[in-house]
Short mmCIF file of C-alpha atoms and ligand atoms in Angstrom, two decimals:
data_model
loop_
_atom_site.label_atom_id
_atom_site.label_comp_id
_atom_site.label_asym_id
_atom_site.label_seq_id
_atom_site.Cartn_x
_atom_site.Cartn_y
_atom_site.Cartn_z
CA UNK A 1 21.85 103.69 82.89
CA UNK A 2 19.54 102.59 85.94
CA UNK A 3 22.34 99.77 87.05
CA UNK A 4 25.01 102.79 86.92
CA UNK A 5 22.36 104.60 89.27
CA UNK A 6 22.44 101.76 91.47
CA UNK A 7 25.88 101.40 91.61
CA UNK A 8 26.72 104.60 92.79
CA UNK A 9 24.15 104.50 95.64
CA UNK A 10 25.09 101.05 97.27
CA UNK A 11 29.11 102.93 96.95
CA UNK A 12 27.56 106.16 99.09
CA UNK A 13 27.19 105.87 102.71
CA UNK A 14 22.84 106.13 102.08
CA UNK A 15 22.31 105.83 105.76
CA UNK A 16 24.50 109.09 106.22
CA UNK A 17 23.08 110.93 103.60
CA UNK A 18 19.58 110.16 104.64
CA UNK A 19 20.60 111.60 108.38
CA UNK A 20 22.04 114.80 106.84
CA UNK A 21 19.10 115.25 104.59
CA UNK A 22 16.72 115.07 107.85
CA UNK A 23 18.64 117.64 109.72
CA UNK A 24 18.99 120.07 106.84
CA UNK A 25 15.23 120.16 107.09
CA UNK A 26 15.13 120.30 110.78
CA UNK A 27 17.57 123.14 111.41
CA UNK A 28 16.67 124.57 108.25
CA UNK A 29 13.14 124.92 110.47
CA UNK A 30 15.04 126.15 113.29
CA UNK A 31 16.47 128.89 111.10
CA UNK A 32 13.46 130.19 109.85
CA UNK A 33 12.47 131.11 113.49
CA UNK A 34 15.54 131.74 114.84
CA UNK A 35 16.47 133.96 111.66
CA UNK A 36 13.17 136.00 111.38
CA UNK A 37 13.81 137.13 114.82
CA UNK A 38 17.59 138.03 114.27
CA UNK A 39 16.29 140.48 111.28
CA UNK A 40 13.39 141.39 113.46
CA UNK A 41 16.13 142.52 116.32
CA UNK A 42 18.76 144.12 114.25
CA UNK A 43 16.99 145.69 111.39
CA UNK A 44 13.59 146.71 112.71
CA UNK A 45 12.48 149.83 114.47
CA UNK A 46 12.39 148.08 118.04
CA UNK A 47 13.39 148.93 121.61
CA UNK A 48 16.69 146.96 121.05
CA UNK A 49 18.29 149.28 118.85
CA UNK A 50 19.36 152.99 119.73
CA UNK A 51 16.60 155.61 117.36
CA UNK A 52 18.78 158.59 115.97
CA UNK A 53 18.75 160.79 118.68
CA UNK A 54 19.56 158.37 121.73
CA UNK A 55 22.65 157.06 119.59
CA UNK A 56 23.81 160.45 119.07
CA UNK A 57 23.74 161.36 122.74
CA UNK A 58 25.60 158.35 123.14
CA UNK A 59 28.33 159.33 120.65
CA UNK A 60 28.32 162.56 122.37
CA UNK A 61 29.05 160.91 125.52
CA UNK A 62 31.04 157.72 124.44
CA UNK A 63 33.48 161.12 122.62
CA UNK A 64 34.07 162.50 126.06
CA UNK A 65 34.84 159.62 127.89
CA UNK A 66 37.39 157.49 125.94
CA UNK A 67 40.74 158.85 123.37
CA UNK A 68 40.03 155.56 121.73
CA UNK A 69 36.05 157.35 120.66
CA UNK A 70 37.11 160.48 120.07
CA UNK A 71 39.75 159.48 117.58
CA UNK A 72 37.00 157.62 115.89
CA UNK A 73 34.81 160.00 115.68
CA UNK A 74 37.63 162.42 114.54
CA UNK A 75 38.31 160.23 111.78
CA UNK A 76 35.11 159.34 110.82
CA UNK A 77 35.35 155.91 111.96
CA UNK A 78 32.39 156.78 113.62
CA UNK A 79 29.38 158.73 112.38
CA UNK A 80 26.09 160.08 113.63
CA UNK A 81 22.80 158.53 113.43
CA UNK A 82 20.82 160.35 110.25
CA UNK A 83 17.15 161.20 111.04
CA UNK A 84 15.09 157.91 111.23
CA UNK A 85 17.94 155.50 111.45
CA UNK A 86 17.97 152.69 113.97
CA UNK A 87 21.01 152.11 115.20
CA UNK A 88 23.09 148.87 116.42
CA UNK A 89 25.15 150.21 119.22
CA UNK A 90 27.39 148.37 121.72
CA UNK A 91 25.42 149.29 125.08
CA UNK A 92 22.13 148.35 123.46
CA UNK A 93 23.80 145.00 122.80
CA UNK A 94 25.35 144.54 126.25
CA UNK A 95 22.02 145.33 127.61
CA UNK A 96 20.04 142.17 125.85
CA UNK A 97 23.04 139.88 126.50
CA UNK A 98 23.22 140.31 130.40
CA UNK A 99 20.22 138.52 130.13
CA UNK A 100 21.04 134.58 129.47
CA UNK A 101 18.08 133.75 127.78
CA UNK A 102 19.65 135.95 124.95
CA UNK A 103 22.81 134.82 124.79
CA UNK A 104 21.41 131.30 124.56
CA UNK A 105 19.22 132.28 121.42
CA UNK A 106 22.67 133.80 119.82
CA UNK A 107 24.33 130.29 120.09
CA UNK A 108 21.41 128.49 119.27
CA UNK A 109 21.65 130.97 115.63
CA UNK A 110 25.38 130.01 115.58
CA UNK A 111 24.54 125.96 115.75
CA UNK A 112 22.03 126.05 113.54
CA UNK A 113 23.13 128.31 110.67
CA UNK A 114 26.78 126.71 111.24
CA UNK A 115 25.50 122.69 110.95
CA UNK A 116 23.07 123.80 108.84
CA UNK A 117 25.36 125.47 106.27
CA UNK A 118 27.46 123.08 105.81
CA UNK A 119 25.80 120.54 105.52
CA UNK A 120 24.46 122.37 102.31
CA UNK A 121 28.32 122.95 101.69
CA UNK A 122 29.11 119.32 101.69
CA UNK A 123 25.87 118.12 99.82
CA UNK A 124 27.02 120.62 96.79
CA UNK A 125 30.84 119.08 96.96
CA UNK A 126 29.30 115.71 96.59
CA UNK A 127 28.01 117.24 93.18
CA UNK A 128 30.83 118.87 91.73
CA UNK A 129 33.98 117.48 93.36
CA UNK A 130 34.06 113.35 91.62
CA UNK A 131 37.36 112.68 92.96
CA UNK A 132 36.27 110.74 96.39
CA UNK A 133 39.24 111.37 98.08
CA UNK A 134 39.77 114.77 97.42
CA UNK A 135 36.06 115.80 97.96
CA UNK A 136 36.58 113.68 101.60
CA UNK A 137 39.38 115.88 102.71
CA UNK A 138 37.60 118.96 101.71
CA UNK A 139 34.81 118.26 103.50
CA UNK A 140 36.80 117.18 106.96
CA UNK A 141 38.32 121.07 106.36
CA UNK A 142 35.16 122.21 106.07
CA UNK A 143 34.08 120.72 109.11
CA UNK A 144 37.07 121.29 111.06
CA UNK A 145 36.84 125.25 110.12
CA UNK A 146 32.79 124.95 111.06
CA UNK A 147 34.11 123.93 114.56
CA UNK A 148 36.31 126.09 115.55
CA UNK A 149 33.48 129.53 114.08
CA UNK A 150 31.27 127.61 116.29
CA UNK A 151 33.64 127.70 119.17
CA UNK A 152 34.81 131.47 118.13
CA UNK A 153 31.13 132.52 117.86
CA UNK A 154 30.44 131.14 121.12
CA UNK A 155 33.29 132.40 123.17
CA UNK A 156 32.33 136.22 121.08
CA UNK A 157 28.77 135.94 122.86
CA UNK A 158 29.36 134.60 126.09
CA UNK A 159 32.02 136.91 127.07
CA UNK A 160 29.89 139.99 126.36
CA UNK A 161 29.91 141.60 130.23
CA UNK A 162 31.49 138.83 131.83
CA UNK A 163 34.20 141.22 132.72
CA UNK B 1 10.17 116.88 74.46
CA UNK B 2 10.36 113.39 74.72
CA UNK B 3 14.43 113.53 74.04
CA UNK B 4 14.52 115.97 76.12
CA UNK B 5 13.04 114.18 78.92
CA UNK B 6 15.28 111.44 78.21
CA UNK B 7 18.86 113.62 78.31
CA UNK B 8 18.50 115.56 81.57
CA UNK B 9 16.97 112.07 82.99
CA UNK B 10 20.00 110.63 81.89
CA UNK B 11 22.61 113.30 83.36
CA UNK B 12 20.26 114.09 86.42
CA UNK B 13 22.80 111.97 89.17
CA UNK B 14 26.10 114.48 87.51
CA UNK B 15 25.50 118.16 88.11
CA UNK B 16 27.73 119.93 85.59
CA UNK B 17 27.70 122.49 83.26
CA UNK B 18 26.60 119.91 80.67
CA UNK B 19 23.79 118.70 82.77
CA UNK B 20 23.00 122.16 83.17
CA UNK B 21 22.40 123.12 79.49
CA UNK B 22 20.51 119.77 78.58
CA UNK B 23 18.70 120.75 81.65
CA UNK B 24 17.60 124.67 81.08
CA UNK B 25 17.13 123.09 77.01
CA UNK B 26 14.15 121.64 78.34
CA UNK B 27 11.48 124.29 79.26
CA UNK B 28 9.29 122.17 81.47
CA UNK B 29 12.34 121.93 83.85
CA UNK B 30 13.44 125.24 83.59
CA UNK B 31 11.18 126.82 86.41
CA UNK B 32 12.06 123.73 88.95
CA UNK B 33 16.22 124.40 87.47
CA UNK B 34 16.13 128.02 87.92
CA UNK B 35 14.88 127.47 91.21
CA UNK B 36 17.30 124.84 92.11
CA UNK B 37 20.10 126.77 91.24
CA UNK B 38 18.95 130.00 93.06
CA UNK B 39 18.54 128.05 96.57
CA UNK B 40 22.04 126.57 96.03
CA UNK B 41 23.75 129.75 95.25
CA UNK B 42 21.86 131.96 98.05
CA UNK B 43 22.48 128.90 100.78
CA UNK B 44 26.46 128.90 99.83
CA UNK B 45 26.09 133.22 99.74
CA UNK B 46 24.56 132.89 103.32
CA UNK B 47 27.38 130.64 104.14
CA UNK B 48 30.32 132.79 103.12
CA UNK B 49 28.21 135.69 104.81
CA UNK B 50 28.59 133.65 108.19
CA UNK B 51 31.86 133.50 108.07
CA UNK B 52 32.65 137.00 107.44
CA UNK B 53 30.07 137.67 109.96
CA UNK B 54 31.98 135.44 112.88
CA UNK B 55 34.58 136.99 112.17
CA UNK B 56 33.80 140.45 112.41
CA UNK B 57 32.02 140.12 115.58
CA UNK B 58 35.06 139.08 117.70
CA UNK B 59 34.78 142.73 117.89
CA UNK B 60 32.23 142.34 120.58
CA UNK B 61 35.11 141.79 123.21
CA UNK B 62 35.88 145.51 122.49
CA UNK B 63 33.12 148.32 122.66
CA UNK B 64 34.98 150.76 120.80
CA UNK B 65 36.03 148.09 117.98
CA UNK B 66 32.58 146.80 118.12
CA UNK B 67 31.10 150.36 117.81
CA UNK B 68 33.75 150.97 114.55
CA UNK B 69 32.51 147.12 113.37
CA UNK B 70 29.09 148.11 112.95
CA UNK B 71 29.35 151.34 111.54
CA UNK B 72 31.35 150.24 108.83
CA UNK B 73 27.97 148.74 107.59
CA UNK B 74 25.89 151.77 107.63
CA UNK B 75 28.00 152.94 104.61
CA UNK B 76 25.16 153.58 101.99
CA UNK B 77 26.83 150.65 99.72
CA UNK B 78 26.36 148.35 102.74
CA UNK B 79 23.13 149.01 102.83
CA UNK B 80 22.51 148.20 99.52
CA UNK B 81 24.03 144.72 99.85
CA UNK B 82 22.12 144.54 103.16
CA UNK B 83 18.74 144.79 101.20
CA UNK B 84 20.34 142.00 98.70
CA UNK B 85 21.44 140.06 101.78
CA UNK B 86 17.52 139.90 102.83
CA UNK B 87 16.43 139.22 99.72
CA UNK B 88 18.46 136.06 99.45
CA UNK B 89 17.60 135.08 103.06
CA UNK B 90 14.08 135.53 102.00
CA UNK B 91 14.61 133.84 99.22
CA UNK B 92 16.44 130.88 100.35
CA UNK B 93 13.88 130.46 103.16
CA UNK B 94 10.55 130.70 101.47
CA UNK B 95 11.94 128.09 98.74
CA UNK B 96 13.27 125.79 101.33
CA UNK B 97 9.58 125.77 102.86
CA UNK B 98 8.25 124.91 99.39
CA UNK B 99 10.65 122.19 99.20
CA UNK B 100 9.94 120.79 102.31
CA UNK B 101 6.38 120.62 101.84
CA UNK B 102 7.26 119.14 98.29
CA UNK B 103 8.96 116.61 99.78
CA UNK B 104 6.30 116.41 102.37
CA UNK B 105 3.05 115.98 100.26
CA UNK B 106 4.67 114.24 97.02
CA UNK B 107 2.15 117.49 94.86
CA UNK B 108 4.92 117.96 92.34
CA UNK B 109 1.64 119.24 90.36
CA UNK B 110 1.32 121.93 92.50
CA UNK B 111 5.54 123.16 91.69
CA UNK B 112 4.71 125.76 89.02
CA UNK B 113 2.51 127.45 91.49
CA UNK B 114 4.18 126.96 94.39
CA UNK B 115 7.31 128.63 92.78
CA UNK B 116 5.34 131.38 91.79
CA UNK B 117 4.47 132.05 95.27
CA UNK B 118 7.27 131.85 96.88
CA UNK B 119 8.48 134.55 94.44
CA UNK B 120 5.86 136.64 95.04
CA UNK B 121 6.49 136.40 98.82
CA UNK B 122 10.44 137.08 98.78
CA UNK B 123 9.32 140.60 96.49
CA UNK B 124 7.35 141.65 99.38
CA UNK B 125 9.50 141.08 101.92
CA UNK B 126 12.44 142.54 100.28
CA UNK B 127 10.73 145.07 99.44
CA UNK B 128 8.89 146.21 102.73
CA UNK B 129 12.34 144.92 104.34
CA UNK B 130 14.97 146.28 101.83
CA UNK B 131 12.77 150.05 101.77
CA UNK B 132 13.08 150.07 105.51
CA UNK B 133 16.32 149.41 105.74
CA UNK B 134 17.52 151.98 103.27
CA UNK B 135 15.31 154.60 103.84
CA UNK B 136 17.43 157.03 106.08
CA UNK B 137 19.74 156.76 103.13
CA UNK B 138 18.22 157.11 100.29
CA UNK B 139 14.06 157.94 100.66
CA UNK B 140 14.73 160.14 103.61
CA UNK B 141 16.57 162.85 101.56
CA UNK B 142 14.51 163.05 98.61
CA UNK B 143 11.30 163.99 100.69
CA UNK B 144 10.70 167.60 100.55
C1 HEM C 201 23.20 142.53 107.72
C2 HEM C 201 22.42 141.81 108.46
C3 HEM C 201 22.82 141.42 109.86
C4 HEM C 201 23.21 142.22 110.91
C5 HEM C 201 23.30 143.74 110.94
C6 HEM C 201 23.54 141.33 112.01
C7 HEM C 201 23.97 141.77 113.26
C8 HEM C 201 24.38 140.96 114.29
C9 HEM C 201 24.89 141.42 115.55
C10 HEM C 201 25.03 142.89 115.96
C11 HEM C 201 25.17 140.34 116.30
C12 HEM C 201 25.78 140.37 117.71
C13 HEM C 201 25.03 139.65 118.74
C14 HEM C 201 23.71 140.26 119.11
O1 HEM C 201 23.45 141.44 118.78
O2 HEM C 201 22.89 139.56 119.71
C15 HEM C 201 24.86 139.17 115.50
C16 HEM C 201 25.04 137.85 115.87
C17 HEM C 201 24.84 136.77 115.05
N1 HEM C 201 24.33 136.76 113.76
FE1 HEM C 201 23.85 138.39 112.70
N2 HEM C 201 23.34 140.03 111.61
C18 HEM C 201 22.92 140.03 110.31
C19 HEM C 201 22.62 138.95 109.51
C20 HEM C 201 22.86 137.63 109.87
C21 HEM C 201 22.64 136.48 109.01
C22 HEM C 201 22.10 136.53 107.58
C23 HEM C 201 22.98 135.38 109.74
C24 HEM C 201 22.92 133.91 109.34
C25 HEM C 201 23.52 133.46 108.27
C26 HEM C 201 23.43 135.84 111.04
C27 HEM C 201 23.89 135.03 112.06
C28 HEM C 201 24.32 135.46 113.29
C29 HEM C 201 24.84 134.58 114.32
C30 HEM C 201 25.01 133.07 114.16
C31 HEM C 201 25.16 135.40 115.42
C32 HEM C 201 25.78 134.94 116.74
C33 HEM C 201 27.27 135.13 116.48
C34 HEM C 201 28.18 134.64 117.52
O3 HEM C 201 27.79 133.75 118.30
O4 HEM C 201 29.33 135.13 117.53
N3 HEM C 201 23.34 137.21 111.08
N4 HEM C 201 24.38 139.57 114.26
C1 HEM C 202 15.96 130.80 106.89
C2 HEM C 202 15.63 129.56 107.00
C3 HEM C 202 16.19 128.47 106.09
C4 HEM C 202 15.44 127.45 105.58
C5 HEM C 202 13.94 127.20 105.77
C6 HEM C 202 16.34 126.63 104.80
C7 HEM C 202 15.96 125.47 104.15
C8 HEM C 202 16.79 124.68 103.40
C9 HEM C 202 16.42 123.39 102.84
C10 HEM C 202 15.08 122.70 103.00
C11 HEM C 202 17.50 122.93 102.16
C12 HEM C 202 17.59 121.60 101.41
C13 HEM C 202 17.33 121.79 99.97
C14 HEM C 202 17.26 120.48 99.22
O1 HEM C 202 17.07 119.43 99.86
O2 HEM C 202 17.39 120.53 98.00
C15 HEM C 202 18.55 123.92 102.27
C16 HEM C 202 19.79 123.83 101.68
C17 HEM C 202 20.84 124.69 101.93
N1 HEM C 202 20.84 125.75 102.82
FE1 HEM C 202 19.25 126.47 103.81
N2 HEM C 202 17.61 127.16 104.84
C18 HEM C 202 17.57 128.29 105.63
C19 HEM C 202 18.64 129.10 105.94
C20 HEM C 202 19.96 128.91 105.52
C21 HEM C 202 21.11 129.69 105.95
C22 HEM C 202 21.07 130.83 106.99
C23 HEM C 202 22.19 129.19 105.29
C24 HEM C 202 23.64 129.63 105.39
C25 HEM C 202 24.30 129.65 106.51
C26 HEM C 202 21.74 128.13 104.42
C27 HEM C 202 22.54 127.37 103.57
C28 HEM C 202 22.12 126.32 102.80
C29 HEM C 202 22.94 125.60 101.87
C30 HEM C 202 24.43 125.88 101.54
C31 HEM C 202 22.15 124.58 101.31
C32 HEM C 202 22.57 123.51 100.27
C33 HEM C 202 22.04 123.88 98.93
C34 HEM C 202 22.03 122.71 97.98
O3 HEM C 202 22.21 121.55 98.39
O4 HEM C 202 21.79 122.96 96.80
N3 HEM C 202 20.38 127.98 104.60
N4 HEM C 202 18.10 124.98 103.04
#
């Protein structure tokens, strides 16, 4: 039984694994501050969310300005704020993005929860895929995919007011 | 106990449903399996939340999609899963402290406890975070 243990760790890249188990532990650090303050910011009564009543003068006004809001709102695409709700609204978001400090925090989430995700995702195909070659194409698609979210997510923030 | 010992030992490199069962047949492993199995499932949730996520915020190149995007998740049902969605997040990240200082320390005897408390810490913050965030929903109108 140990010699079968053996076997299959001198077959594994060890040196790989050990890398990928050190940087699950450092972004999964990363995360926990980076995280926390991404709930703290979009769930918590704070000054970067609209309270009930600003978002629904903003409705009001967003409504009167644009077809595109007032078909929305028509159709219920868009609803008001009910008493107490904090609200994630575009302008609010524009407003803590001009500042680059922000949008640097929003890709630094992105890296972190990207790389460190899959490297979770490719540590639990090692467990249940046995087929080597078929587990090492699955994990260059997952990867791949990871790469181009990151690049998506990236482009999504930066471009916020850049036009 | 012994043979116990000596089957999930013997299966512990293969993760399967087999391993699984000799695993959760021995009790003394249960607490460290059931947490096991709960970081795995809420770390590949989280993932397949990301994704969506991404996804849905190309939005942000268009206020009035953006402003659509995000009210689409202040549907009461969304705010239900939101509450779940902490809860794993809390979850997932309180364990993977208790891992890390697991792995950090080598006081396995310590694991029973240390579970414990990381349970008792993702109740709390679901809780204080999951009543906050559906309490315009759902506490709001029941107050006289
Ligand atoms: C339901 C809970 C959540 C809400 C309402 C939410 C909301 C948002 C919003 C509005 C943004 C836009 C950017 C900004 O405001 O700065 C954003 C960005 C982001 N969020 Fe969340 N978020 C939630 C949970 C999560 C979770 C659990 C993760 C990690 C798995 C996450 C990861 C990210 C990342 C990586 C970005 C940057 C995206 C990009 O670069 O395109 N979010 N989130
Ligand atoms: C909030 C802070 C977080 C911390 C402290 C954290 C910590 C950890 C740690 C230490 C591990 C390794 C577990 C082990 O070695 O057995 C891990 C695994 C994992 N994490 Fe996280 N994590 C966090 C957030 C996230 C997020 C946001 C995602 C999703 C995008 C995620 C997805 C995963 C996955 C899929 C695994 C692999 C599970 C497995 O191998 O069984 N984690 N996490």
């Amino acid at each position: 039984m140990s010699s079968q243990n053996e076997n299959q760790e001198v077959r594994s890249p060890v040196r790989f694994k050990a890398f990928g188990w050190l940087m699950q532990r450092i972004t999964g650090v990363g995360l926990l501050l980076f995280l926390g303050l991404h709930f703290w910011l979009q769930h918590m009564p704070n000054g970067f969310l609209a309270t009930a009543e600003e978002y629904n003068s903003i409705l009001r006004e967003l409504g009167s300005t644009g077809q595109e809001f007032a078909d929305a709102i028509a159709e219920g695409a868009l609803k008001e704020a009910l008493p107490g709700e904090h609200v994630i609204t575009y302008s609010k978001v524009l407003e803590r993005l001009q500042t680059p400090l922000w949008k640097m925090i929003d890709v630094m989430l992105l890296f972190l929860a990207l790389s460190h995700g899959m490297l979770g995702v490719s540590r639990s195909l090692g467990d249940y895929m046995h087929n080597e070659r078929l587990r090492k194409i699955a994990v260059a698609a997952g990867w791949t995919v990871s790469v181009l979210l990151a690049w998506q997510g990236t482009m999504a923030v930066m471009s916020v007011g850049m036009n | 106990m012994q043979e116990n010992i000596e089957r999930s030992g013997q299966s512990r490199n293969r993760p399967s449903f087999r391993t699984f069962l000799f695993t959760a047949s021995s009790y003394r492993k249960l607490a460290g399996m059931s947490a096991w199995l709960l970081h795995r499932f809420t770390g590949l949730a989280l993932v397949a939340y990301l994704v969506l996520h991404i996804m849905g915020l190309r939005s942000l190149a268009d206020p009035a999609a953006f402003e659509i995007y995000v009210t689409t998740y202040r549907n009461p049902l969304f705010k239900i899963a939101e509450a779940i969605l902490l809860g794993s997040v809390a979850f997932h990240a309180f364990n993977g402290v208790r891992i890390m200082i697991q792995d950090a320390f080598y006081r396995s005897e310590r694991q029973r406890q240390l579970f414990y408390g990381v349970l008792v810490l993702t109740f709390v913050v679901t809780l204080v975070g999951g009543l906050s965030i559906i309490f315009p929903y759902f506490i709001a109108p029941m107050l006289p």
